[in-house]
């Protein structure tokens, strides 16, 4: 199994251009199931989760090509009859595969999709996904670890209030409603930027979609779809990760190819921590930041502080002069990185959904184990800040969601390399 070796305390300087968003690409790929016309998707990040989604679409018969040299995906299902089964072997490693359920059901009136199962950060239930599809007219059974869904007459638009905020369930609902008869009004939706990117893609395909409130959207279903070309938005979690890397060790680090109005909350938290930032519309420069201040944050659905940056900001908090607090409201087990950070000299105490981070603590290198995507990158950040050498095992977690991470960091003078 591959590992990453990081020699810490190197001052980062230079520039990093952010890749396309994994979490925008995945629902857009799922939505491609609805459309037989030509589809071109640009700025697709070459990460494991996207490759798995491409394999899943190939498995059901999609005519899909991923041109890795151009970060471009081409799909053309003109004369293709797609299968409607998404197997366990592909979903067990990538839960997001669940969002093919809505499009398969809406387009082909039936779908058999493996229950994705839990993961390191939580049990990851699917009840909200199923709630929405039933409201649209689906009959759903669970058998032998699979979701069996069908709708004899096709899905029909409805007024639906999601029982609680869910990114994936909102995406399943949006895509299913796009091919349903009539109009659907969804309320209490997640409104992450990646979901807005999905709605832009659906609109380009010819679906009439309108956000009529912060968490309300109106969709008029259509079968008359058009060929589409779309460039995926930037990966805001990758951007936040590198800004925190700069705050930890930076001399002068520029992060570009972003839209800073989407990062308002993260920027305000970092400024409260006394991180020196120069913020422009499409880039941020992190300057040498001393005297980091402690903060209290709680993770929330967008536009709140993202749970996907919780592990990363925790590393910065170990440098703060005082006690910082993180309340994790989204996932029940998203502190798996804490024991590993404590092995590197951090002083973090967990009590139920809250962690207290005592700072400042100088981290020191150690051999550590990644457990999930964002925990793994927090160990890389800790390695950059630590004295001596850090070895991060199970780096396949990292490869699920970060494109060329060590190359980007090496270009900014980090001493980091991959070894078998
Ligand atoms: C998406 O996961 C992201 N994944 C996650 O990013 C992100 O952490 C999460 O949204 C929250 O922002 C992708 O976009 C591929 P949810 P998702 O449904 O859709 C509960 C990463 O690091 N829930 O918004 O699975 C759920 O257990 C990944 O890139 C139900 O109870 O998240 C959680 O507590 C990790 N029933 C909360 O809602 C359901 O049917 C939010 O989950 C669905 C969810």
PDB file of N, CA and C in Angstrom, residues 254-260 267 278-285:
ATOM      1  N   UNK A 254       0.019  31.645  -2.977  1.00  0.00           N
ATOM      2  CA  UNK A 254      -1.148  32.165  -3.717  1.00  0.00           C
ATOM      3  C   UNK A 254      -2.001  30.998  -4.209  1.00  0.00           C
ATOM      4  N   UNK A 255      -3.291  31.060  -3.912  1.00  0.00           N
ATOM      5  CA  UNK A 255      -4.253  30.026  -4.342  1.00  0.00           C
ATOM      6  C   UNK A 255      -5.155  30.673  -5.385  1.00  0.00           C
ATOM      7  N   UNK A 256      -5.124  30.120  -6.624  1.00  0.00           N
ATOM      8  CA  UNK A 256      -5.886  30.811  -7.688  1.00  0.00           C
ATOM      9  C   UNK A 256      -6.871  29.850  -8.366  1.00  0.00           C
ATOM     10  N   UNK A 257      -7.669  30.416  -9.264  1.00  0.00           N
ATOM     11  CA  UNK A 257      -8.688  29.628  -9.976  1.00  0.00           C
ATOM     12  C   UNK A 257      -9.893  29.370  -9.098  1.00  0.00           C
ATOM     13  N   UNK A 258     -10.200  30.376  -8.222  1.00  0.00           N
ATOM     14  CA  UNK A 258     -11.310  30.178  -7.262  1.00  0.00           C
ATOM     15  C   UNK A 258     -12.283  31.361  -7.344  1.00  0.00           C
ATOM     16  N   UNK A 259     -13.376  31.259  -6.623  1.00  0.00           N
ATOM     17  CA  UNK A 259     -14.348  32.354  -6.522  1.00  0.00           C
ATOM     18  C   UNK A 259     -14.504  32.626  -5.029  1.00  0.00           C
ATOM     19  N   UNK A 260     -13.861  33.671  -4.537  1.00  0.00           N
ATOM     20  CA  UNK A 260     -13.769  33.867  -3.081  1.00  0.00           C
ATOM     21  C   UNK A 260     -15.127  34.196  -2.438  1.00  0.00           C
ATOM     22  N   UNK A 267     -13.091  32.254   5.017  1.00  0.00           N
ATOM     23  CA  UNK A 267     -12.201  33.425   5.089  1.00  0.00           C
ATOM     24  C   UNK A 267     -12.431  34.170   6.402  1.00  0.00           C
ATOM     25  N   UNK A 278      -4.616  38.044   1.716  1.00  0.00           N
ATOM     26  CA  UNK A 278      -4.929  39.088   0.731  1.00  0.00           C
ATOM     27  C   UNK A 278      -5.971  38.462  -0.198  1.00  0.00           C
ATOM     28  N   UNK A 279      -7.214  38.941  -0.141  1.00  0.00           N
ATOM     29  CA  UNK A 279      -8.331  38.281  -0.836  1.00  0.00           C
ATOM     30  C   UNK A 279      -8.742  39.084  -2.060  1.00  0.00           C
ATOM     31  N   UNK A 280      -8.642  38.490  -3.257  1.00  0.00           N
ATOM     32  CA  UNK A 280      -9.167  39.083  -4.490  1.00  0.00           C
ATOM     33  C   UNK A 280     -10.344  38.238  -4.957  1.00  0.00           C
ATOM     34  N   UNK A 281     -10.967  38.615  -6.072  1.00  0.00           N
ATOM     35  CA  UNK A 281     -12.184  37.920  -6.541  1.00  0.00           C
ATOM     36  C   UNK A 281     -11.881  36.449  -6.845  1.00  0.00           C
ATOM     37  N   UNK A 282     -10.724  36.223  -7.536  1.00  0.00           N
ATOM     38  CA  UNK A 282     -10.447  34.847  -7.975  1.00  0.00           C
ATOM     39  C   UNK A 282      -9.164  34.259  -7.418  1.00  0.00           C
ATOM     40  N   UNK A 283      -8.607  34.879  -6.375  1.00  0.00           N
ATOM     41  CA  UNK A 283      -7.427  34.269  -5.751  1.00  0.00           C
ATOM     42  C   UNK A 283      -7.257  34.792  -4.322  1.00  0.00           C
ATOM     43  N   UNK A 284      -6.512  34.029  -3.549  1.00  0.00           N
ATOM     44  CA  UNK A 284      -6.187  34.420  -2.166  1.00  0.00           C
ATOM     45  C   UNK A 284      -4.684  34.225  -1.993  1.00  0.00           C
ATOM     46  N   UNK A 285      -4.018  35.227  -1.375  1.00  0.00           N
ATOM     47  CA  UNK A 285      -2.611  35.050  -1.036  1.00  0.00           C
ATOM     48  C   UNK A 285      -2.490  34.999   0.491  1.00  0.00           C
TER      49      UNK A 285
END
